[in-house]
Coordinates of C-alpha atoms in Angstrom, one line a residue:
Chain M
M16 CA 1.4 15.6 -38.0
S17 CA 4.3 15.5 -40.2
A18 CA 2.5 17.8 -42.8
N19 CA 2.5 20.4 -40.2
V20 CA 6.2 20.5 -39.6
N21 CA 6.8 23.3 -42.2
S22 CA 4.1 25.6 -40.9
S23 CA 4.9 25.1 -37.4
T24 CA 8.7 25.8 -37.8
L25 CA 7.3 28.7 -40.1
D26 CA 5.3 29.8 -36.9
S27 CA 8.2 29.6 -34.3
A28 CA 10.5 31.6 -36.8
L29 CA 7.9 34.1 -37.1
R30 CA 7.1 34.3 -33.5
N31 CA 10.9 35.0 -33.0
Q32 CA 11.0 37.5 -35.4
K33 CA 8.2 39.6 -34.7
N34 CA 10.0 41.4 -31.6
Q35 CA 11.7 40.8 -28.6
G36 CA 8.5 41.4 -26.4
P37 CA 7.2 37.8 -26.3
A38 CA 10.7 36.2 -25.5
K39 CA 11.0 38.5 -22.5
A40 CA 7.4 37.9 -21.5
S41 CA 8.0 34.2 -21.7
K42 CA 11.1 34.5 -19.5
W43 CA 9.3 36.2 -16.8
G44 CA 6.5 33.6 -17.3
K45 CA 9.1 31.1 -16.4
I46 CA 10.0 32.7 -13.4
I47 CA 6.6 33.3 -12.2
G48 CA 5.7 29.5 -13.1
K49 CA 8.6 28.4 -11.1
V50 CA 7.6 30.5 -7.9
L51 CA 4.2 29.1 -8.5
A52 CA 5.7 25.6 -8.4
Y53 CA 7.4 26.2 -5.2
I54 CA 4.2 27.7 -3.9
V55 CA 1.9 24.8 -4.7
V56 CA 4.5 22.1 -3.6
T57 CA 5.2 23.8 -0.5
L58 CA 1.5 24.3 0.7
G59 CA 0.9 20.7 -0.2
A60 CA 4.1 19.5 1.8
I61 CA 3.0 21.6 4.7
M62 CA -0.4 19.9 4.6
M63 CA 1.2 16.5 4.5
A64 CA 3.4 17.4 7.5
L65 CA 1.1 19.1 9.4
P66 CA -0.4 16.2 11.5
F67 CA 3.1 14.9 12.3
V68 CA 4.1 18.4 13.4
W69 CA 1.1 18.8 15.4
L70 CA 1.5 15.5 17.0
I71 CA 5.2 15.9 17.9
L72 CA 4.6 19.1 19.4
S73 CA 1.5 17.9 21.3
S74 CA 3.2 14.9 22.7
F75 CA 5.3 17.4 24.8
K76 CA 2.2 19.1 26.1
T77 CA 0.8 18.4 29.5
L78 CA -2.8 17.3 30.0
E79 CA -4.0 20.8 31.0
E80 CA -2.6 22.3 28.1
I81 CA -4.0 19.7 25.8
S82 CA -7.4 20.2 27.1
L83 CA -7.3 24.1 26.4
F84 CA -9.6 25.6 24.2
P85 CA -8.8 26.8 21.5
P86 CA -5.6 24.6 21.3
T87 CA -2.3 25.9 21.5
F88 CA 0.3 25.0 18.7
F89 CA 3.5 25.2 20.5
P90 CA 3.9 23.6 24.1
K91 CA 4.1 26.0 26.6
N92 CA 5.6 24.0 29.3
P93 CA 7.4 21.2 27.3
T94 CA 7.3 17.8 29.3
L95 CA 8.7 14.3 28.8
S96 CA 6.3 12.9 31.5
N97 CA 4.1 11.8 28.7
F98 CA 6.3 9.1 27.3
R99 CA 7.0 7.9 30.7
E100 CA 3.4 7.7 32.0
V101 CA 2.4 5.7 29.0
F102 CA 4.3 2.6 30.0
E103 CA 2.7 3.1 33.5
R104 CA -0.7 3.3 32.7
I105 CA -0.9 0.6 30.0
P106 CA 1.3 -2.3 29.1
F107 CA 2.8 -0.3 26.3
A108 CA 6.1 -2.3 26.4
R109 CA 4.2 -5.4 25.8
Y110 CA 2.2 -4.0 22.9
Y111 CA 5.6 -2.8 21.5
M112 CA 7.0 -6.2 21.9
N113 CA 4.0 -7.7 20.1
S114 CA 4.7 -5.6 17.1
I115 CA 8.1 -6.4 16.9
I116 CA 7.6 -10.2 17.0
T117 CA 4.9 -10.1 14.7
S118 CA 6.8 -7.8 12.2
V119 CA 10.3 -9.2 12.2
I120 CA 9.4 -12.7 12.0
P121 CA 7.3 -12.5 9.0
T122 CA 9.7 -10.1 7.4
V123 CA 12.7 -12.3 7.6
V124 CA 10.8 -15.5 6.5
T125 CA 9.0 -13.4 3.6
V126 CA 12.3 -12.1 2.3
I127 CA 13.8 -15.7 2.4
T128 CA 10.6 -17.6 0.6
C129 CA 10.0 -14.5 -1.9
S130 CA 13.8 -14.4 -2.9
M131 CA 13.7 -18.3 -3.4
A132 CA 10.5 -18.3 -5.2
G133 CA 11.5 -15.4 -7.4
F134 CA 14.9 -17.1 -8.5
G135 CA 12.8 -20.2 -9.2
F136 CA 10.5 -18.3 -11.4
A137 CA 13.1 -16.1 -13.0
K138 CA 16.0 -18.7 -13.9
Y139 CA 14.3 -22.3 -14.5
K140 CA 11.9 -23.6 -17.1
F141 CA 9.4 -26.3 -15.4
A142 CA 6.2 -27.6 -16.1
G143 CA 3.5 -25.3 -14.9
R144 CA 5.7 -22.5 -14.3
D145 CA 3.7 -19.9 -16.3
V146 CA 0.4 -20.8 -15.2
L147 CA 1.5 -20.9 -11.6
F148 CA 3.0 -17.3 -12.0
W149 CA 0.1 -16.0 -13.3
V150 CA -2.2 -17.5 -10.8
I151 CA -0.1 -15.7 -8.2
L152 CA -0.4 -12.4 -10.2
A153 CA -4.0 -13.0 -10.5
T154 CA -4.8 -13.6 -6.9
M155 CA -3.1 -10.0 -6.2
M156 CA -6.5 -8.8 -7.5
V157 CA -8.3 -10.6 -4.9
P158 CA -9.4 -8.3 -2.1
F159 CA -8.1 -9.4 1.1
P160 CA -11.5 -8.9 2.9
A161 CA -12.9 -11.6 0.5
T162 CA -10.6 -14.1 2.4
I163 CA -10.7 -12.8 6.0
V164 CA -14.0 -14.5 6.9
P165 CA -12.9 -18.2 5.6
L166 CA -9.5 -17.4 6.8
Y167 CA -10.6 -16.9 10.3
V168 CA -12.8 -20.0 10.3
M169 CA -9.8 -22.0 9.0
M170 CA -7.5 -20.3 11.7
A171 CA -10.2 -21.2 14.4
K172 CA -10.4 -24.8 13.4
A173 CA -6.6 -25.1 13.7
G174 CA -6.5 -23.6 17.0
L175 CA -4.4 -20.5 16.0
V176 CA -6.8 -17.6 16.8
N177 CA -5.4 -15.6 19.5
T178 CA -1.8 -17.0 19.3
Y179 CA 1.4 -15.3 17.7
A180 CA 1.4 -18.3 15.2
G181 CA -2.0 -17.0 13.9
L182 CA -0.9 -13.6 13.6
I183 CA 2.4 -14.5 12.0
I184 CA 1.2 -17.3 9.7
V185 CA -0.6 -15.2 7.0
G186 CA 2.4 -13.2 6.3
L187 CA 4.9 -15.6 5.3
S188 CA 5.0 -14.9 1.6
S189 CA 3.8 -12.3 -0.6
A190 CA 2.9 -12.0 -4.3
S191 CA 4.3 -8.6 -4.8
G192 CA 7.5 -9.8 -3.2
I193 CA 7.6 -12.8 -5.6
F194 CA 7.0 -10.7 -8.4
M195 CA 9.6 -8.1 -7.6
M196 CA 12.4 -10.7 -6.8
R197 CA 11.5 -12.3 -10.0
Q198 CA 12.1 -8.8 -12.0
F199 CA 15.2 -8.3 -10.2
M200 CA 16.6 -11.7 -10.8
M201 CA 15.7 -11.8 -14.4
T202 CA 18.3 -9.3 -15.0
I203 CA 21.2 -11.8 -13.8
P204 CA 23.0 -13.1 -17.0
D205 CA 22.4 -16.9 -17.4
E206 CA 26.0 -17.1 -18.4
L207 CA 27.3 -16.2 -14.9
L208 CA 25.1 -19.2 -13.5
D209 CA 26.1 -21.5 -16.2
A210 CA 29.9 -20.9 -15.5
A211 CA 29.3 -21.8 -11.9
R212 CA 27.4 -25.1 -13.2
I213 CA 30.3 -26.1 -15.1
D214 CA 32.6 -25.6 -12.0
G215 CA 30.3 -28.2 -10.5
A216 CA 28.3 -25.9 -8.1
S217 CA 25.0 -27.1 -7.0
E218 CA 21.8 -25.0 -7.7
F219 CA 21.5 -24.0 -3.9
R220 CA 25.0 -23.1 -3.8
I221 CA 24.6 -20.9 -6.9
F222 CA 21.5 -19.2 -5.2
N223 CA 23.2 -18.5 -2.0
Q224 CA 26.9 -17.5 -3.2
I225 CA 26.1 -15.8 -6.7
V226 CA 22.5 -14.7 -6.9
I227 CA 21.8 -13.5 -3.3
P228 CA 24.9 -11.1 -3.2
L229 CA 23.9 -9.7 -6.6
V230 CA 20.2 -8.8 -5.6
K231 CA 21.2 -7.2 -2.0
P232 CA 19.4 -3.8 -3.2
A233 CA 16.3 -5.9 -3.9
L234 CA 16.7 -7.6 -0.5
A235 CA 17.0 -4.4 1.2
T236 CA 13.8 -2.9 -0.7
Q237 CA 11.7 -5.9 0.2
T238 CA 12.8 -6.0 3.8
L239 CA 11.8 -2.5 4.1
F240 CA 8.3 -2.9 2.4
T241 CA 7.4 -5.8 4.4
F242 CA 8.4 -4.7 7.7
T243 CA 6.5 -1.4 7.1
G244 CA 3.4 -3.3 5.9
H245 CA 3.5 -5.6 9.0
W246 CA 4.1 -2.8 11.3
G247 CA 1.0 -1.1 10.4
A248 CA -1.1 -4.4 10.0
Y249 CA -4.6 -3.8 11.1
I250 CA -7.4 -5.9 9.8
W251 CA -6.1 -9.5 10.5
P252 CA -4.7 -8.8 13.9
L253 CA -8.3 -7.2 14.7
I254 CA -9.9 -10.3 13.7
C255 CA -7.3 -13.0 15.0
V256 CA -6.8 -11.3 18.4
N257 CA -9.1 -10.6 21.0
S258 CA -6.8 -10.8 24.0
D259 CA -5.2 -8.0 25.5
K260 CA -1.9 -9.7 25.8
L261 CA -1.4 -10.2 22.1
R262 CA -2.4 -6.7 21.0
T263 CA 0.1 -5.1 18.6
L264 CA 0.4 -1.2 18.4
P265 CA -2.0 -0.6 15.4
L266 CA -4.6 -2.4 17.3
A267 CA -3.9 -1.1 20.9
I268 CA -3.3 2.6 20.0
P269 CA -6.9 3.0 18.6
Y270 CA -8.2 1.0 21.6
F271 CA -6.6 3.1 24.0
S272 CA -7.8 6.1 22.3
G273 CA -11.4 4.9 22.5
Q274 CA -11.1 3.9 25.9
Y275 CA -9.4 7.1 27.4
F276 CA -10.1 9.9 25.0
S277 CA -9.4 12.5 27.5
Y278 CA -5.8 11.7 28.1
Q279 CA -4.9 12.8 24.7
N280 CA -1.4 13.7 25.7
L281 CA -0.8 10.0 26.5
I282 CA -2.1 9.0 23.2
N283 CA 0.0 11.3 21.2
A284 CA 3.1 10.1 23.1
A285 CA 2.1 6.5 22.2
S286 CA 1.4 7.1 18.7
L287 CA 4.6 9.1 18.2
M288 CA 6.5 6.1 19.7
A289 CA 4.4 3.8 17.6
I290 CA 5.2 5.5 14.4
A291 CA 8.9 6.4 15.1
P292 CA 10.5 3.2 13.8
V293 CA 9.0 3.1 10.6
L294 CA 9.5 6.8 10.2
I295 CA 13.4 6.7 11.2
L296 CA 13.8 3.6 9.0
F297 CA 12.5 5.7 6.0
L298 CA 14.5 8.5 6.6
F299 CA 17.6 6.6 6.2
T300 CA 16.6 4.3 3.4
Q301 CA 14.3 6.5 1.3
R302 CA 16.3 5.4 -2.0
Y303 CA 15.3 1.7 -1.5
F304 CA 11.6 2.7 -1.2
V305 CA 11.7 4.5 -4.4
E306 CA 13.6 1.9 -6.3
G307 CA 11.1 -0.6 -4.9
I308 CA 8.1 1.3 -6.2
T309 CA 9.8 2.0 -9.5
I310 CA 10.1 -2.0 -9.9
T311 CA 7.1 -3.2 -8.8
G312 CA 4.8 -0.1 -9.8
M313 CA 5.8 -0.3 -13.3
K314 CA 4.9 -2.9 -15.7
G315 CA 7.2 -6.0 -16.1
Chain O
M9 CA 17.8 -23.2 -23.0
S10 CA 20.8 -22.4 -20.9
A11 CA 20.0 -25.5 -18.5
E12 CA 20.5 -27.8 -21.7
A13 CA 23.8 -26.2 -22.7
T14 CA 25.3 -26.8 -19.1
T15 CA 24.5 -30.3 -18.4
I16 CA 28.0 -31.0 -18.1
P17 CA 28.1 -33.7 -15.8
P18 CA 31.1 -34.4 -13.4
R19 CA 31.4 -37.8 -14.9
N20 CA 34.9 -38.4 -13.6
G21 CA 33.6 -38.5 -10.0
N22 CA 31.6 -41.7 -8.8
E23 CA 28.0 -42.6 -10.1
R24 CA 26.5 -41.5 -6.9
K25 CA 27.7 -38.0 -7.0
Y26 CA 26.4 -37.7 -10.6
K27 CA 22.9 -39.0 -9.6
W28 CA 22.7 -36.4 -6.5
Y29 CA 23.7 -33.9 -9.1
R30 CA 21.2 -34.8 -11.5
F31 CA 18.5 -35.0 -8.8
Q32 CA 19.3 -31.4 -7.1
K33 CA 19.5 -29.9 -10.6
A34 CA 15.9 -31.5 -11.4
S35 CA 14.2 -30.7 -8.3
A36 CA 15.6 -27.3 -7.6
P37 CA 13.2 -25.5 -9.4
Y38 CA 10.1 -26.8 -7.3
I39 CA 12.2 -26.6 -4.0
F40 CA 12.8 -23.0 -4.8
I41 CA 9.2 -22.0 -5.4
L42 CA 7.5 -24.4 -2.8
P43 CA 7.7 -22.4 0.4
G44 CA 6.8 -19.0 -1.1
V45 CA 4.2 -20.5 -3.3
V46 CA 2.5 -22.7 -0.5
F47 CA 2.6 -19.9 2.1
Y48 CA 0.9 -17.7 -0.3
L49 CA -1.8 -19.9 -1.9
M50 CA -2.7 -21.2 1.7
V51 CA -3.7 -17.6 2.8
T52 CA -5.3 -16.8 -0.7
I53 CA -6.7 -19.5 -2.8
V54 CA -7.6 -22.0 -0.1
P55 CA -9.5 -19.4 2.0
M56 CA -11.2 -18.1 -1.4
I57 CA -12.5 -21.5 -2.2
T58 CA -13.7 -22.2 1.4
G59 CA -15.3 -18.9 1.4
F60 CA -17.2 -19.5 -1.9
W61 CA -18.2 -22.8 -0.4
M62 CA -19.5 -21.1 2.7
S63 CA -21.5 -18.6 1.0
F64 CA -23.9 -21.2 0.2
H65 CA -24.4 -22.4 3.7
N66 CA -26.0 -21.1 6.5
W67 CA -22.6 -21.1 8.4
N68 CA -22.2 -20.4 12.2
I69 CA -18.8 -21.2 13.8
I70 CA -20.7 -22.2 17.0
R71 CA -22.9 -24.7 15.5
P72 CA -21.7 -28.2 14.7
T73 CA -23.5 -28.5 11.5
Q74 CA -23.6 -26.0 8.7
P75 CA -26.9 -26.5 6.5
W76 CA -26.7 -26.1 2.9
V77 CA -29.0 -23.1 1.8
G78 CA -28.2 -22.7 -1.9
L79 CA -28.7 -19.1 -3.0
A80 CA -30.4 -17.9 0.3
N81 CA -27.5 -15.8 1.6
Y82 CA -27.1 -13.8 -1.8
R83 CA -30.9 -13.4 -1.7
K84 CA -31.1 -12.1 1.9
L85 CA -28.2 -9.9 0.8
F86 CA -29.7 -8.2 -2.1
A87 CA -33.0 -7.7 0.1
D88 CA -30.9 -6.0 2.8
P89 CA -31.2 -2.2 2.8
L90 CA -28.1 -1.7 4.9
F91 CA -26.1 -3.6 2.3
W92 CA -27.0 -1.1 -0.5
T93 CA -26.3 1.8 1.9
A94 CA -22.8 0.4 2.5
M95 CA -22.4 -0.1 -1.1
K96 CA -23.4 3.2 -2.0
N97 CA -20.9 4.5 0.8
T98 CA -18.3 2.5 -0.8
L99 CA -19.0 4.1 -4.3
T100 CA -18.9 7.6 -2.6
Y101 CA -15.6 6.9 -1.2
S102 CA -14.2 5.8 -4.2
I103 CA -15.3 8.5 -6.3
G104 CA -14.1 11.1 -3.7
V105 CA -10.8 9.6 -3.3
V106 CA -9.6 8.2 -6.3
P107 CA -9.6 10.8 -8.9
L108 CA -8.7 13.7 -6.7
Q109 CA -5.7 11.8 -5.1
M110 CA -4.5 11.1 -8.8
I111 CA -4.9 14.4 -10.1
L112 CA -2.9 15.7 -7.0
A113 CA -0.2 13.2 -7.2
L114 CA 0.3 13.7 -10.8
L115 CA 0.5 17.6 -10.2
V116 CA 2.9 17.4 -7.5
A117 CA 5.1 14.9 -9.5
L118 CA 4.9 17.2 -12.6
L119 CA 5.9 20.1 -10.5
L120 CA 8.6 18.0 -8.7
N121 CA 10.0 17.1 -12.2
T122 CA 10.4 20.7 -13.3
G123 CA 13.9 20.9 -11.5
I124 CA 12.6 22.4 -8.3
K125 CA 15.3 22.5 -5.6
G126 CA 14.9 20.2 -2.8
K127 CA 13.0 17.3 -4.7
K128 CA 14.1 14.8 -2.4
F129 CA 13.3 16.5 0.6
F130 CA 9.5 17.2 -0.7
R131 CA 9.3 13.8 -1.9
L132 CA 10.1 12.6 1.6
L133 CA 7.5 14.8 3.2
Y134 CA 4.6 13.6 0.7
Y135 CA 5.7 9.9 1.4
L136 CA 5.5 10.3 5.3
P137 CA 1.7 9.6 5.5
V138 CA 2.3 6.6 3.1
I139 CA 4.5 4.7 5.8
T140 CA 2.5 5.7 8.7
P141 CA 0.2 2.6 10.0
L142 CA -3.1 3.7 8.8
S143 CA -5.0 3.1 12.1
I144 CA -2.5 5.3 14.1
A145 CA -3.0 8.0 11.6
A146 CA -6.7 7.6 12.1
V147 CA -6.3 8.3 15.8
I148 CA -4.2 11.3 15.1
W149 CA -6.7 12.5 12.8
T150 CA -9.6 11.8 15.2
W151 CA -7.9 14.3 17.5
I152 CA -7.2 16.9 14.7
Y153 CA -10.8 16.7 13.8
H154 CA -12.2 17.0 17.4
P155 CA -14.6 19.9 17.4
N156 CA -13.0 21.8 20.1
L157 CA -9.3 20.5 21.0
G158 CA -8.6 19.7 17.1
I159 CA -6.7 22.1 14.8
F160 CA -8.8 21.4 12.0
N161 CA -11.6 23.6 13.0
Q162 CA -8.8 26.4 14.0
I163 CA -7.8 26.2 10.3
V164 CA -11.3 26.2 9.1
K165 CA -12.0 29.3 11.1
F166 CA -8.9 31.1 10.0
I167 CA -10.1 30.6 6.2
G168 CA -13.3 31.9 7.4
L169 CA -15.5 28.7 7.2
A170 CA -17.8 27.3 9.9
P171 CA -16.6 24.8 12.3
Q172 CA -18.1 21.3 12.4
D173 CA -18.2 18.2 14.2
W174 CA -16.5 16.6 11.3
L175 CA -16.7 12.8 12.4
G176 CA -19.8 13.2 14.5
D177 CA -22.2 14.7 11.9
P178 CA -23.4 12.4 9.4
A179 CA -23.5 15.0 6.7
W180 CA -19.7 15.5 7.0
A181 CA -18.3 12.1 8.1
M182 CA -17.6 10.7 4.8
F183 CA -16.1 13.9 3.7
S184 CA -13.7 13.8 6.5
V185 CA -12.7 10.1 6.0
I186 CA -12.1 10.9 2.1
L187 CA -9.8 13.8 3.1
V188 CA -7.8 11.7 5.3
A189 CA -7.6 8.7 2.8
I190 CA -6.4 11.2 0.2
W191 CA -3.8 12.6 2.5
S192 CA -2.3 9.3 3.3
G193 CA -2.3 8.2 -0.6
I194 CA -1.1 10.9 -2.4
G195 CA 2.5 10.3 -1.7
Y196 CA 2.8 6.7 -3.0
R197 CA 1.0 7.6 -6.3
M198 CA 3.2 10.6 -6.6
V199 CA 6.4 8.4 -6.3
V200 CA 5.1 6.1 -9.1
Y201 CA 4.2 9.2 -11.4
L202 CA 7.6 10.7 -10.7
A203 CA 9.5 7.4 -11.6
A204 CA 7.5 7.3 -14.8
L205 CA 8.2 10.8 -15.7
Q206 CA 11.9 10.4 -15.3
G207 CA 11.5 7.6 -17.8
I208 CA 10.4 9.9 -20.5
P209 CA 13.5 10.7 -22.7
R210 CA 14.3 14.6 -23.0
S211 CA 14.7 14.4 -26.6
Y212 CA 11.0 14.3 -27.1
Y213 CA 10.5 17.6 -25.2
E214 CA 13.4 19.1 -27.1
A215 CA 12.0 18.0 -30.5
A216 CA 8.6 19.4 -29.6
E217 CA 10.4 22.9 -28.5
I218 CA 11.8 23.0 -32.0
D219 CA 8.6 22.5 -33.4
G220 CA 7.3 25.4 -31.3
A221 CA 5.1 23.5 -29.0
G222 CA 4.3 25.3 -25.8
N223 CA 4.3 23.7 -22.3
W224 CA 0.7 22.9 -22.5
D225 CA 1.0 21.2 -26.0
A226 CA 4.3 19.1 -24.5
F227 CA 2.0 18.2 -21.7
R228 CA -1.0 17.3 -23.7
Y229 CA 0.8 15.4 -26.6
I230 CA 3.9 13.8 -25.0
T231 CA 3.7 13.5 -21.3
L232 CA 0.1 12.5 -21.0
P233 CA 0.1 9.8 -23.4
L234 CA 3.1 8.3 -22.4
L235 CA 2.1 8.3 -18.8
K236 CA -1.0 6.3 -19.7
P237 CA 0.1 2.7 -18.7
T238 CA 1.3 4.3 -15.2
T239 CA -2.0 6.1 -15.0
L240 CA -4.0 2.7 -15.8
Y241 CA -1.9 1.0 -13.2
I242 CA -2.5 3.5 -10.6
L243 CA -6.1 3.8 -11.3
V244 CA -6.9 0.2 -11.3
T245 CA -4.9 -0.4 -7.9
S246 CA -6.5 2.7 -6.4
V247 CA -10.0 1.4 -7.3
I248 CA -9.3 -1.8 -5.8
S249 CA -8.0 -0.6 -2.6
S250 CA -10.6 2.0 -2.4
F251 CA -13.5 -0.8 -2.6
Q252 CA -11.6 -2.5 0.2
V253 CA -11.4 0.5 2.7
F254 CA -11.8 -0.6 6.3
G255 CA -9.2 0.3 8.7
L256 CA -9.4 4.1 8.3
V257 CA -13.2 3.9 8.5
N258 CA -13.2 1.7 11.6
V259 CA -11.0 3.7 13.6
L260 CA -12.2 7.2 12.6
T261 CA -16.1 6.5 12.6
G262 CA -16.7 2.8 13.2
G263 CA -19.1 2.9 10.3
G264 CA -21.1 5.8 12.0
P265 CA -22.7 8.1 12.6
L266 CA -25.8 6.6 11.5
D267 CA -24.2 4.1 9.1
A268 CA -23.1 7.5 7.3
T269 CA -19.6 5.6 6.6
Q270 CA -20.7 2.2 6.8
V271 CA -18.8 0.7 3.8
V272 CA -18.9 -3.0 2.5
V273 CA -16.0 -4.4 4.3
S274 CA -17.1 -2.9 7.4
Y275 CA -20.4 -4.1 7.2
I276 CA -18.8 -7.6 6.1
F277 CA -16.9 -7.5 9.3
K278 CA -20.0 -6.6 11.3
R279 CA -21.9 -9.5 10.0
A280 CA -19.4 -11.8 10.4
F281 CA -17.7 -11.2 13.9
G282 CA -20.9 -9.0 15.2
D283 CA -23.7 -11.2 14.3
L284 CA -21.6 -14.4 13.6
Q285 CA -23.2 -14.9 10.4
F286 CA -20.2 -16.4 8.3
G287 CA -22.2 -17.6 5.4
L288 CA -23.8 -14.2 4.7
A289 CA -20.6 -12.5 5.3
A290 CA -18.9 -14.7 2.7
A291 CA -21.8 -14.1 0.3
M292 CA -20.9 -10.4 0.7
S293 CA -17.1 -11.0 0.1
F294 CA -17.8 -12.7 -3.2
V295 CA -20.2 -9.8 -4.2
L296 CA -17.5 -7.4 -3.5
F297 CA -15.1 -9.4 -5.4
G298 CA -17.3 -9.7 -8.3
I299 CA -17.8 -6.0 -8.5
I300 CA -14.0 -5.4 -8.2
L301 CA -13.4 -7.8 -10.9
V302 CA -15.8 -6.3 -13.4
I303 CA -14.7 -2.7 -12.6
T304 CA -11.0 -4.0 -13.3
L305 CA -11.9 -5.6 -16.6
I306 CA -14.0 -2.5 -17.8
Q307 CA -10.8 -0.2 -17.0
W308 CA -8.5 -2.7 -18.7
K309 CA -10.7 -2.6 -21.9
F310 CA -11.1 0.9 -22.0
L311 CA -7.9 2.2 -21.0
G312 CA -5.5 -0.8 -21.8
K313 CA -4.4 0.1 -25.0
E314 CA -0.9 0.9 -24.9
V315 CA 0.9 3.9 -26.3
T316 CA 4.5 3.8 -27.5
Y317 CA 6.6 6.4 -29.5
E318 CA 9.3 4.0 -30.1

């Protein structure tokens, strides 16, 4: 490549010299390129957002309007009654509560266990540390489906099928969470921790009062990731729960949709209410999602 | 290293205090990692080992004894035509989703990285499907695909194509599932690519421009090679997750029509919780795990060479 340096600089010199034409053309080319970029990105964004837009618009339509052929796009007589009727026809409040319980508890516990484990792996040397860490990273590759059947059998033996405990217990820690926390905590200088040790602080006090305040952004990121994950959890709840009383939203809405397909107006309102918390959460905390992806998505 | 340097015991205090200090110092790392590691391994490694054991038994949760059957489950599996159909469908899904999703994600990331206005807004829109619970997204799409009431056929007609029963027709069902899968996964990969693109120093492009390299050359010789680790990461994780597809299929089609979208995990599910053949289902899980492992290792081997321009 270095041998070409001369010829390529010569090339560009020649090109600049020839005439003003190509320079002008490339300016127009740049503008056209920009316009094209906007068109492509906008079209893509419309396709991404269209299902949401249609969902939102349709959840304000009456049952008559929703059954029209061809379908309408904007609601003719917008109504809020769908949102009320959902609560009357199905135990929607109960499903919502189930979702909150089975998302909030695992999220809180996971953030605690993962930040502790991340600290342990990042800032201490102990026998078997590296082996254990690699085992955890390697199991990230194990497909969840490979474990569900035996997991179900284990839970059935422990009497945890069809209980909140059974839903919660599988989500009390996560490999990616431990990994992310470790990456964050490796950046804390050892000198800082040593200074506290010299002052006589115990390891747990160091963790509580020095480390935790320093990794607040990581905690926020992990809280969001874990919560979003649990809010959408489908496969394990589907296996673990067969009582209607314990159904979470990701189970209840497809079930409802299968049972009452003709009440699409209610299904839409229910779907919108079910995804609203994560959408709103995301709108306000985008920054943390991007940060989290940048940390866990990149190589160490 | 730092731990050695700081073993400055508070000797001026009493001996018991010193003992406690040493104890908490020695035990701290184990106490820190214990809950996270135990909770995690309890729901991964333990079931994996149990599952491996189960796959050699005629395991039925209702019976009191589980007779050992050796490799019978595996033999039965390989002789089962529906297993091969599920395998083929999973492969079709993977090939349909992964490359296109990656290319589109890269394209959007590149375009957003050219200094377009409203980058954050676009990023938000592309990311919305990612955070939407998949089973609920599938419910929304079921209705979008509805032959009469859905908006999809309206769009298709507007473009000038023939409307279809997208989820009800065996010829179109897999295509329809793949489309939703691509829609739901572009955003995540786009953000990963975007983060990687922002990590490429501007000076590389400036140097290339001085050398007279065009946009295409810069992309071909700077961007693409430097994105290789990211591409490998996305490829490996996308293939792994595509082989585990379940929720989307289960809600959109339930594996139908006529097993046209029956994938491995939905078949595992059916055998385990429909027919209560837990041993067979566990064997299938292990075959799936083996396949994923082999594919991942192949990808590492052929694409894993790191590129650095430092």
